[in-house]
Amino acid sequence: MCGLTGIWSNGSRGDLQTSIRRMSDALDHRGPDAGGDWVDADAGVALGHRRLAIVELSELGAQPMHSACGRYVLVFNGEIYNHLELRRALDAAGKGGDWRGGSDTETLLAGFVAWGVAATLQRAVGMFAIALWDRRDRRLTLARDRFGEKPLYYGWAGQGSDRPFVFGSELKALRAFPGFDNGIDRGSLGLMLQFCAVPAPHAIFEGVFQLSPGTLLTLDAADLAARQVKVTPFWRADDMARRGLADPFRDEGDAIDALDAALREAISVQMIADVPVGAFLSGGIDSSTVVAIMQAQSARPVQTFTVGFDEAGFDEAPFAAAVARHLGTEHNELRVSAADALNVIPRLATMYDEPFADSSQIPTSIICAAARGSVTVALSGDGGDELFGGYNRYVWGQRIWRPVAPLPFGLRRALGAAILAIPTPAWNGLGAAMPKALQASLFGDKAHKMGRRLETVRTLDDLYRSLVTEWPVSEIPVLDAQSRATRLDDLGLVAGIDAPEQRMMLWDSLTYLPDDILTKVDRAAMAVSLETRVPMLDHRVAEVAWRLPMDMKIRNGQGKWALRQVLDRYVPRALIERPKAGFGAPIGQWLRGPLRDWAEALLDETRLRNEGYLEPEVIRALWHQHLSGQHDWTIRLWSVLMFQAWLEGGGSSGVAQMPTKRLV
């Protein structure tokens, strides 16, 4: 796991060496073990790299790395788990040559020479972001892995006609380029408030973008002069999904065996490293499956890590501890208090580099820091919900929609308004009669959220999109902005997928998973130089998952049926069966308590008005309603607060222009 960055300028090149080193140094947390750079002043190209040594710890793994033929120069972030298999294929074809070391970077370069970039990446099993310079053809290629485990930003720095093309693993690298003064993209800010993260291909700065998962970007001299790029897919999750649905498993036993085998293979190769390896363990289905299979294939106790909260409804630590005892892992538990959160929050804006507002970023950053004290690599269970039907919306979406769909739209709106008319405390009173597991789910907040959705949705797909967005577009309080399209607007991605639950899973895999979940883990882990690996997102596991018929994912109102059958082979069902809980933090409670003064300062009306990005009246109204307990606006407020904290930390590179209108 590393950090990469680079520059290509066809105008005034300035001091490329100084610039690339500044940009690389901004990524030293991603690679504290070593750094390197390469400059071709004649071409106006510079590549920089920071290294976290995981495999081939010697200098033979150093980057930037040149191909044996001298044509290519590569900087690479990630891991290619099957690189030894690729080496054997190259050797068998007489294209391997004399290997200098044991790094997957060298394997990639040999593959690019022999097979081409796209064909090599299609053969690769792993996570990666790459930048490849072709010295012969003067062409730059950027690529990002299939699901988006590794980040890659690119764009043009500054305002002039000769703006250089810059790229890097994080925006920190781009911002370190001398002359980077790109302003905030208000449309992207609106998306951030909607989704709690800026979705690819957008980025928070004007003229800057995220490379979408599974794509290649190519740039030659003519493209550079025209400030245009070519982005093409080398792999598509929607195509994989349609292939799987067209070839479903017929026998449950065969399906479970195939899933078990795919997981064992993925986890086995991801346990390989020349440094200590551990795993995150929440005690839920996904992480327990990963840890159980790790322990089954390990000769020594696996190191596992979890965090727990003192607040009721948020503490999963006892479940994790029970699973750890059964499996015999070396378990580490860390308790998280409001004071711990206060210590983390000032670092979040720098850690996430771009406004990011999934509040589970707090426990994630804490558990990553704790794990880094013992291991350099940690496996996680992320991806299981999207692949195997784990989110509650997959189970409840149709149940909610079925009784209201026949109602005229006007009557649905009236029902939504009636739900909203009942104050949150009253709904919470109704929820108090429910089981404790549901009481912790902010019953009143969920009722009001559903009421707001019923006022606007016309189809089940509309209901899904409304459930994964926090603010309707017409209500987003961003001033002087234009709307931005996202992948949720591309209905072609789910064309031919009839089951609503399957469409939701695919959309989540294309949007929520890379934009939120994987971003959250990558930034938190790399801030402390920890490599995280996600076995569920081995594309061979995903291919098996998409061959599972719906009743092997969701059965009797419960998701992850097939994954549960695999886990049953390793862990007693009694240790796992409990209502699904997210990896969250009690932010709503903390905002009314120990975080109140911090939030009040960021939401000061005069401050908001002077900054000129958000409507002060809307934000202040939300804040007062939340403090009074009339509504729970935790998610909306946290997204605003994370933007404000990022802005306070120097997020804006440009001067705010005074706004005239709301995002429309």
XYZ file of C-alpha atoms in Angstrom:
664
model
C 0.000 0.000 0.000
C 1.438 3.274 -1.040
C 0.764 6.749 -2.345
C 1.401 7.964 -5.876
C 1.367 11.333 -7.581
C 2.452 13.002 -10.805
C 2.564 16.010 -13.125
C 2.384 16.494 -16.881
C 2.850 20.012 -18.183
C 3.065 21.213 -21.774
C 3.635 24.820 -20.801
C 6.065 26.364 -18.378
C 7.466 23.385 -16.557
C 9.071 25.238 -13.686
C 10.992 23.100 -11.273
C 9.403 19.681 -11.731
C 11.762 18.078 -9.250
C 10.802 20.451 -6.452
C 7.094 20.212 -7.264
C 6.944 16.415 -7.383
C 8.791 16.091 -4.100
C 6.375 18.488 -2.414
C 3.474 16.460 -3.765
C 5.023 13.153 -2.692
C 5.810 14.473 0.774
C 2.112 15.310 1.196
C 1.476 11.555 0.982
C 4.155 10.352 3.385
C 1.506 8.897 5.735
C 0.537 6.482 2.947
C 4.129 5.335 2.585
C 6.465 6.093 5.486
C 9.053 3.455 4.546
C 10.552 5.107 1.476
C 9.989 7.670 -1.247
C 11.114 8.114 -4.816
C 10.581 10.314 -7.843
C 11.401 10.375 -11.535
C 11.475 13.381 -13.844
C 11.635 13.687 -17.629
C 12.155 17.421 -18.091
C 12.005 17.196 -21.893
C 8.539 15.633 -21.762
C 7.416 17.772 -18.823
C 6.558 14.660 -16.806
C 7.269 13.824 -13.172
C 6.187 10.813 -11.109
C 6.368 10.510 -7.332
C 5.834 7.646 -4.920
C 5.659 6.957 -1.192
C 6.125 3.353 -0.135
C 4.590 1.247 2.617
C 6.567 -1.967 2.199
C 4.353 -5.069 2.445
C 5.819 -7.525 -0.083
C 9.471 -7.491 -1.248
C 10.740 -5.227 1.508
C 14.097 -4.609 -0.153
C 15.060 -1.871 -2.602
C 14.051 -4.234 -5.397
C 10.476 -3.128 -4.723
C 11.222 0.609 -4.847
C 9.245 2.926 -7.124
C 8.999 4.616 -9.586
C 9.972 1.400 -11.375
C 11.103 1.006 -14.994
C 10.191 -1.905 -17.223
C 13.066 -4.158 -18.243
C 12.835 -2.840 -21.803
C 12.992 0.766 -20.593
C 9.743 1.831 -22.321
C 7.517 2.210 -19.254
C 7.793 3.929 -15.881
C 5.242 2.918 -13.233
C 4.013 4.145 -9.865
C 1.552 1.786 -8.218
C -0.587 1.764 -5.069
C -2.132 -1.518 -3.952
C -1.537 -5.247 -4.055
C -1.798 -7.801 -6.878
C -2.551 -10.979 -4.956
C -2.076 -13.350 -7.891
C 1.118 -11.779 -9.196
C 3.114 -15.007 -8.809
C 0.519 -16.774 -10.951
C 0.906 -14.007 -13.524
C 4.672 -14.495 -13.435
C 4.254 -18.179 -14.168
C 2.015 -17.354 -17.134
C 4.558 -14.855 -18.453
C 7.398 -17.347 -18.020
C 5.408 -20.068 -19.767
C 4.879 -17.744 -22.726
C 8.547 -16.815 -22.781
C 7.794 -13.220 -21.794
C 8.924 -13.162 -18.204
C 12.648 -12.671 -18.551
C 15.001 -12.482 -15.613
C 13.098 -11.276 -12.567
C 15.062 -8.790 -10.493
C 12.968 -9.120 -7.324
C 9.718 -10.413 -5.903
C 7.458 -7.358 -6.166
C 4.065 -7.268 -7.832
C 5.071 -3.926 -9.376
C 7.689 -5.679 -11.483
C 5.105 -8.307 -12.452
C 2.666 -5.617 -13.611
C 5.303 -3.960 -15.767
C 6.174 -7.237 -17.461
C 2.477 -7.849 -18.060
C 2.001 -4.417 -19.598
C 4.846 -5.098 -22.002
C 3.587 -8.568 -22.932
C -0.204 -8.203 -22.898
C -1.023 -4.497 -22.757
C -2.465 -2.526 -19.861
C -6.159 -3.465 -20.046
C -5.481 -7.175 -20.634
C -3.046 -7.307 -17.713
C -5.476 -5.626 -15.337
C -8.233 -7.987 -16.431
C -5.983 -10.907 -15.436
C -5.016 -9.288 -12.127
C -6.658 -10.136 -8.817
C -6.193 -7.268 -6.428
C -6.676 -3.656 -5.494
C -4.764 -0.936 -7.265
C -4.346 2.567 -8.551
C -1.608 3.029 -11.148
C 0.058 5.712 -13.220
C 2.044 4.462 -16.200
C 4.174 6.673 -18.447
C 4.949 5.370 -21.938
C 8.280 6.975 -22.852
C 8.110 5.889 -26.491
C 4.593 7.095 -27.321
C 4.505 9.860 -24.706
C 1.218 8.619 -23.298
C 0.044 8.628 -19.695
C -2.316 5.928 -18.418
C -4.120 5.979 -15.083
C -6.169 3.036 -13.796
C -8.242 2.168 -10.744
C -9.278 -1.280 -9.484
C -12.628 -2.931 -10.147
C -14.531 -1.890 -7.025
C -12.594 1.247 -6.114
C -10.638 0.060 -3.092
C -7.784 2.414 -3.958
C -8.372 6.111 -4.729
C -7.058 8.194 -7.603
C -7.724 11.902 -8.279
C -6.767 13.877 -11.355
C -7.322 17.266 -12.954
C -5.824 20.566 -13.999
C -4.140 22.804 -11.466
C -4.650 26.556 -11.497
C -6.521 28.847 -13.844
C -4.321 29.599 -16.892
C -4.387 28.176 -20.412
C -1.226 26.148 -19.732
C -2.521 24.500 -16.596
C -0.587 21.305 -15.862
C -2.296 17.938 -15.476
C -1.810 16.634 -11.939
C -2.892 13.451 -10.194
C -2.468 11.630 -6.911
C -3.805 9.137 -4.412
C -5.277 11.954 -2.345
C -6.178 15.579 -2.926
C -3.352 16.523 -0.548
C -0.898 15.764 -3.325
C -2.700 17.929 -5.883
C -3.026 20.791 -3.431
C 0.702 20.634 -2.734
C 1.431 21.530 -6.362
C 2.636 25.153 -6.513
C -0.085 27.296 -8.031
C -3.008 25.012 -7.202
C -5.751 27.510 -6.404
C -8.828 25.674 -7.685
C -12.028 26.829 -6.024
C -14.672 24.698 -4.377
C -17.096 23.061 -6.784
C -20.463 23.941 -5.263
C -22.250 21.266 -7.246
C -19.983 18.662 -5.680
C -20.641 20.215 -2.283
C -24.349 19.677 -2.911
C -23.665 16.015 -3.702
C -21.660 15.687 -0.509
C -24.624 16.899 1.538
C -26.876 14.470 -0.306
C -24.656 11.394 0.031
C -22.338 12.332 2.949
C -19.430 11.897 0.507
C -18.493 13.310 -2.881
C -19.339 10.559 -5.394
C -17.051 9.663 -8.304
C -16.294 10.980 -10.837
C -16.749 14.297 -9.049
C -14.408 15.944 -6.541
C -14.752 18.917 -4.233
C -12.481 21.179 -6.305
C -13.267 22.716 -9.682
C -11.364 21.068 -12.510
C -10.580 17.965 -10.419
C -12.156 14.508 -10.646
C -11.998 11.002 -9.205
C -11.209 8.178 -11.588
C -14.181 5.804 -11.454
C -13.622 2.169 -10.409
C -12.778 -0.285 -13.159
C -11.656 2.368 -15.644
C -8.572 3.454 -17.582
C -7.713 7.067 -18.317
C -5.360 7.811 -21.199
C -3.796 11.129 -22.084
C -1.490 12.020 -24.966
C 0.042 15.350 -25.950
C -2.953 16.420 -28.055
C -5.338 15.593 -25.194
C -3.168 17.538 -22.791
C -3.216 20.622 -25.017
C -7.008 20.376 -25.345
C -7.438 19.606 -21.640
C -9.375 16.436 -22.456
C -9.025 12.869 -21.231
C -10.263 9.512 -22.504
C -11.823 7.293 -19.834
C -12.848 3.742 -20.767
C -13.836 0.714 -18.646
C -11.659 -2.386 -18.511
C -14.207 -4.124 -16.245
C -17.870 -3.448 -15.446
C -19.738 -4.587 -12.352
C -23.070 -4.357 -14.161
C -21.868 -6.719 -16.900
C -20.635 -9.143 -14.241
C -24.014 -8.967 -12.505
C -25.943 -9.723 -15.686
C -23.664 -12.677 -16.486
C -24.208 -14.092 -13.032
C -27.971 -13.693 -13.143
C -28.023 -15.470 -16.515
C -26.182 -18.480 -15.041
C -27.681 -19.019 -11.569
C -26.865 -21.858 -9.213
C -29.535 -24.550 -9.282
C -28.422 -26.542 -6.253
C -28.049 -24.953 -2.808
C -25.265 -27.302 -1.772
C -23.245 -26.508 -4.885
C -23.749 -22.797 -4.295
C -22.567 -22.902 -0.681
C -19.538 -25.034 -1.605
C -18.604 -22.632 -4.399
C -18.943 -19.603 -2.123
C -16.906 -21.239 0.645
C -14.161 -22.162 -1.829
C -14.061 -18.674 -3.360
C -13.833 -17.039 0.059
C -11.122 -19.427 1.225
C -9.045 -18.685 -1.871
C -9.534 -14.908 -1.608
C -8.691 -14.826 2.089
C -5.735 -17.168 1.659
C -3.991 -14.953 -0.896
C -4.807 -11.807 1.067
C -3.119 -13.225 4.171
C 0.203 -13.281 2.291
C 2.574 -10.506 3.364
C 6.090 -9.995 4.636
C 4.692 -8.038 7.618
C 2.202 -8.870 10.430
C -1.432 -9.374 9.336
C -4.651 -9.108 11.422
C -8.364 -8.434 10.968
C -11.217 -6.224 12.118
C -13.957 -8.127 13.966
C -17.380 -6.697 14.837
C -19.052 -10.036 15.563
C -21.389 -9.615 12.566
C -21.775 -11.982 9.641
C -19.191 -10.437 7.296
C -16.234 -9.867 9.607
C -16.875 -13.130 11.473
C -16.772 -15.049 8.188
C -13.483 -13.451 7.186
C -11.875 -14.061 10.583
C -13.203 -17.616 10.839
C -11.709 -18.576 7.478
C -8.469 -16.771 8.317
C -8.154 -18.702 11.568
C -8.995 -21.987 9.822
C -6.015 -21.410 7.513
C -3.575 -20.035 10.099
C -1.184 -22.009 12.275
C -1.234 -19.304 14.975
C -3.959 -17.136 16.558
C -5.084 -14.331 14.261
C -4.926 -10.870 15.807
C -8.417 -9.327 15.806
C -9.551 -5.815 16.698
C -12.857 -4.253 17.709
C -14.179 -1.079 19.334
C -17.043 -0.683 21.770
C -19.188 2.226 22.937
C -20.588 2.893 26.386
C -23.819 4.278 24.865
C -26.683 1.769 24.623
C -27.459 0.424 21.168
C -24.024 1.108 19.682
C -21.859 -1.484 21.432
C -21.006 -4.589 19.389
C -17.904 -5.465 21.391
C -19.496 -8.314 23.410
C -20.559 -10.078 20.196
C -17.076 -9.735 18.733
C -15.511 -11.043 21.930
C -17.744 -14.130 21.883
C -16.786 -14.952 18.296
C -13.105 -14.358 19.066
C -13.238 -16.739 22.051
C -14.847 -19.456 19.953
C -12.300 -19.104 17.156
C -9.324 -18.696 19.479
C -8.047 -15.411 18.070
C -5.764 -12.998 19.880
C -8.461 -10.399 20.463
C -8.014 -6.686 21.156
C -10.924 -4.530 22.328
C -10.871 -0.750 22.604
C -13.594 1.242 24.367
C -14.633 4.537 22.751
C -16.053 7.453 24.726
C -17.194 10.935 23.800
C -13.765 12.152 24.925
C -12.109 9.817 22.411
C -14.348 11.226 19.679
C -13.426 14.761 20.660
C -9.769 13.853 20.258
C -10.354 12.373 16.782
C -12.691 15.004 15.322
C -10.075 17.765 14.887
C -8.056 15.376 12.717
C -10.901 14.221 10.462
C -10.747 17.110 7.990
C -7.065 16.457 7.321
C -7.472 12.695 7.378
C -10.283 12.644 4.824
C -8.831 15.423 2.670
C -12.249 16.123 1.173
C -15.530 16.723 3.038
C -16.700 13.292 4.213
C -19.543 12.702 6.664
C -20.140 9.043 7.442
C -19.960 9.300 11.238
C -18.570 5.761 11.486
C -15.348 7.414 10.332
C -14.729 8.054 14.045
C -14.662 4.437 15.280
C -13.013 3.404 12.009
C -10.119 5.795 12.551
C -9.797 4.663 16.166
C -9.752 0.950 15.344
C -7.228 1.511 12.533
C -4.899 3.339 14.895
C -5.264 0.565 17.465
C -4.581 -2.168 14.901
C -1.513 -0.367 13.556
C 0.149 -0.794 16.917
C 0.310 -4.544 16.278
C -0.045 -5.214 12.545
C 0.705 -3.559 9.212
C -2.122 -5.250 7.272
C -5.738 -5.751 8.392
C -8.503 -7.649 6.583
C -12.079 -6.372 6.767
C -15.540 -7.743 5.984
C -16.644 -4.814 3.831
C -18.617 -5.629 0.693
C -20.725 -8.400 2.202
C -23.865 -6.285 2.493
C -23.831 -5.208 -1.152
C -23.060 -8.672 -2.516
C -25.226 -10.855 -0.297
C -28.265 -8.705 0.539
C -27.344 -7.403 3.962
C -28.853 -3.918 4.127
C -32.302 -3.550 5.651
C -33.545 -1.645 2.594
C -33.243 -4.819 0.517
C -35.571 -6.644 2.891
C -37.978 -3.836 3.747
C -38.073 -1.860 0.501
C -40.803 -3.898 -1.180
C -42.661 -4.449 2.090
C -42.942 -0.714 2.567
C -43.736 -0.012 -1.058
C -46.282 -2.762 -1.696
C -49.143 -1.322 0.445
C -48.595 2.301 -0.608
C -47.942 1.751 -4.346
C -51.672 1.429 -5.233
C -52.473 4.717 -3.488
C -52.863 7.813 -5.692
C -49.797 10.034 -5.522
C -51.763 12.781 -3.776
C -52.872 10.363 -1.063
C -49.295 9.139 -0.588
C -48.191 12.737 -0.127
C -50.929 13.259 2.440
C -49.843 10.125 4.320
C -46.257 11.372 4.329
C -47.347 14.750 5.650
C -49.359 13.073 8.409
C -46.310 11.070 9.495
C -44.212 14.229 9.597
C -46.840 16.030 11.663
C -46.209 13.681 14.599
C -43.141 14.946 16.547
C -40.091 12.740 16.866
C -40.570 12.254 20.666
C -44.059 10.884 20.063
C -42.758 8.380 17.517
C -40.019 7.423 19.962
C -42.708 6.760 22.534
C -44.318 4.292 20.148
C -40.937 2.740 19.492
C -40.374 2.237 23.223
C -42.883 -0.603 23.115
C -40.696 -2.442 20.607
C -37.756 -4.768 21.354
C -34.629 -3.038 22.632
C -32.758 -3.707 19.395
C -35.290 -1.562 17.534
C -35.428 1.122 20.211
C -31.798 1.892 19.482
C -32.609 2.536 15.840
C -33.929 6.108 16.336
C -37.503 5.057 15.620
C -38.831 8.611 15.342
C -36.073 9.647 12.958
C -36.787 6.655 10.724
C -40.522 7.388 10.738
C -39.925 10.998 9.716
C -37.459 9.956 7.029
C -40.076 7.614 5.573
C -42.694 10.341 5.753
C -40.484 12.663 3.735
C -39.929 9.916 1.159
C -43.639 9.194 0.719
C -44.197 12.832 -0.184
C -42.001 12.560 -3.294
C -41.507 8.989 -4.585
C -43.475 7.471 -7.473
C -41.693 4.103 -7.990
C -39.756 1.583 -5.920
C -36.543 2.758 -7.594
C -37.448 6.294 -6.512
C -37.888 4.993 -2.968
C -34.420 3.412 -3.069
C -32.786 6.592 -4.348
C -34.554 8.610 -1.674
C -33.397 6.231 1.047
C -29.728 6.594 0.076
C -29.851 10.390 -0.167
C -30.247 12.621 2.832
C -31.470 15.848 1.233
C -33.898 16.174 -1.705
C -32.182 18.178 -4.440
C -34.678 21.037 -4.115
C -33.865 21.443 -0.409
C -30.068 21.294 -0.449
C -28.877 24.533 1.214
C -25.889 25.118 -1.095
C -25.818 28.582 -2.611
C -24.896 29.573 -6.137
C -24.522 26.018 -7.438
C -25.430 23.761 -10.331
C -26.772 20.230 -9.982
C -24.502 17.275 -10.827
C -25.477 13.885 -12.252
C -24.316 10.698 -10.511
C -24.302 7.024 -11.375
C -27.684 6.730 -9.651
C -29.094 8.705 -12.564
C -27.845 6.139 -15.102
C -30.713 3.665 -15.418
C -28.750 1.776 -18.062
C -26.547 0.350 -15.316
C -29.443 -1.736 -13.979
C -31.105 -2.459 -17.328
C -32.239 -6.059 -17.576
C -32.116 -6.653 -13.812
C -35.726 -7.256 -12.847
C -35.615 -7.891 -9.093
C -35.725 -4.568 -7.202
C -33.450 -5.973 -4.507
C -30.838 -6.905 -7.095
C -30.991 -3.425 -8.602
C -30.435 -1.926 -5.151
C -27.443 -4.184 -4.528
C -25.873 -3.262 -7.849
C -26.432 0.444 -7.346
C -24.921 0.206 -3.870
C -21.900 -1.652 -5.274
C -21.401 1.095 -7.851
C -21.962 4.087 -5.567
C -22.249 3.712 -1.800
C -19.538 1.045 -1.571
C -16.693 2.942 -3.323
C -17.778 6.489 -2.477
C -18.481 5.935 1.218
C -17.438 2.575 2.674
C -14.124 2.096 0.876
C -13.209 5.775 1.110
C -13.851 5.737 4.840
C -11.609 2.740 5.449
C -8.826 3.757 3.052
C -8.332 7.242 4.507
C -8.602 6.134 8.131
C -6.173 3.270 7.611
C -3.643 5.118 5.487
C -3.598 8.031 7.928
C -1.767 5.640 10.275
C 0.065 3.712 7.505
C -2.119 0.602 7.806
C -2.934 -1.464 4.731
C -6.507 -2.782 4.638
C -7.614 -5.655 2.420
C -11.186 -6.605 1.486
C -11.553 -10.305 0.577
C -15.275 -10.015 -0.204
C -14.323 -7.734 -3.106
C -12.117 -10.278 -4.818
C -13.979 -10.205 -8.131
C -14.112 -14.010 -8.162
C -16.136 -13.909 -4.924
C -18.382 -11.270 -6.458
C -18.952 -13.468 -9.509
C -20.137 -16.301 -7.259
C -22.365 -13.891 -5.329
C -24.137 -12.716 -8.472
C -24.898 -16.322 -9.454
C -26.891 -16.757 -6.249
C -30.661 -16.567 -6.849
C -32.560 -14.084 -4.701
C -33.834 -16.759 -2.306
C -30.208 -17.697 -1.578
C -29.543 -14.111 -0.527
C -32.758 -13.039 1.193
C -34.903 -15.726 2.793
C -37.673 -15.455 5.383
C -37.108 -11.725 5.706
C -33.397 -12.111 6.454
C -30.445 -11.223 4.243
C -27.146 -13.028 3.637
C -28.652 -16.513 3.651
C -25.816 -18.082 1.641
C -23.111 -16.322 3.615
C -24.722 -17.506 6.852
C -24.575 -21.102 5.595
C -20.838 -20.718 5.002
C -20.315 -19.180 8.435
C -22.282 -22.035 10.042
C -19.393 -24.297 9.062
C -17.064 -22.331 11.360
C -19.112 -20.558 14.065
C -22.268 -21.636 15.944
C -25.349 -19.742 14.743
C -26.208 -18.721 18.316
C -23.112 -16.478 18.469
C -24.158 -14.548 15.375
C -27.944 -14.255 15.356
C -28.952 -10.705 16.316
C -30.493 -7.668 14.610
C -28.214 -5.977 12.093
C -26.398 -2.938 13.469
C -24.239 -0.481 11.594
C -20.716 0.437 12.640
C -21.859 3.817 13.882
C -21.247 6.301 16.647
C -23.818 8.091 18.867
C -23.174 11.424 17.165
C -26.710 12.695 17.713
C -26.353 12.324 21.468
C -22.891 13.839 21.478
C -24.037 16.891 19.504
C -26.484 17.666 22.306
C -23.744 17.075 24.873
C -19.943 17.113 24.707
C -19.770 18.192 21.036
C -22.309 21.005 21.357
C -19.856 23.893 21.779
C -17.702 22.665 18.896
C -20.745 22.400 16.636
C -22.163 25.748 17.728
C -18.963 27.523 16.717
C -18.964 25.947 13.250
C -22.656 26.696 12.732
C -22.515 30.296 13.865
C -24.904 32.325 11.698
C -22.482 35.177 11.036
C -19.771 32.731 10.103
C -22.032 30.884 7.664
C -23.108 34.137 6.073
C -19.544 35.391 5.662
C -18.304 32.123 4.170
C -21.102 32.190 1.618
C -21.532 28.509 0.844
C -24.616 27.494 2.843
C -27.978 29.068 3.698
C -27.630 30.172 7.332
C -31.365 30.186 8.075
C -31.813 26.568 6.982
C -28.783 25.334 8.917
C -29.697 27.211 12.094
C -33.266 25.883 11.975
C -31.985 22.300 11.732
C -29.605 22.908 14.628
C -32.288 24.313 16.945
C -34.742 21.512 16.084
C -32.073 18.918 16.815
C -31.091 20.476 20.139
C -34.729 20.646 21.240
C -35.315 16.988 20.408
C -38.137 17.926 18.041
C -36.294 16.184 15.185
C -33.166 14.090 14.894
C -31.104 15.779 12.186
C -27.861 13.970 13.008
C -26.955 12.967 9.459
C -27.722 16.334 7.877
C -25.932 18.243 10.602
C -22.888 15.970 10.535
C -22.462 16.519 6.797
C -22.626 20.284 7.299
C -20.221 20.127 10.240
C -17.709 18.024 8.315
C -17.741 20.555 5.488
C -17.350 23.419 7.944
C -14.484 21.669 9.743
C -12.797 20.944 6.404
C -13.243 24.569 5.352
C -11.830 25.781 8.663
C -8.809 23.554 8.162
C -7.920 25.279 4.890
C -10.107 23.260 2.533
C -10.904 26.177 0.274
C -8.123 27.045 -2.171
C -10.052 29.851 -3.788
C -12.033 32.886 -2.656
C -15.705 32.245 -2.029
C -17.973 34.107 -4.412
C -21.074 35.467 -2.730
C -24.018 33.299 -3.773
C -27.354 34.204 -5.263
C -29.381 31.019 -5.350
C -29.848 27.545 -3.931
C -28.781 24.355 -5.717
C -31.438 23.488 -8.285
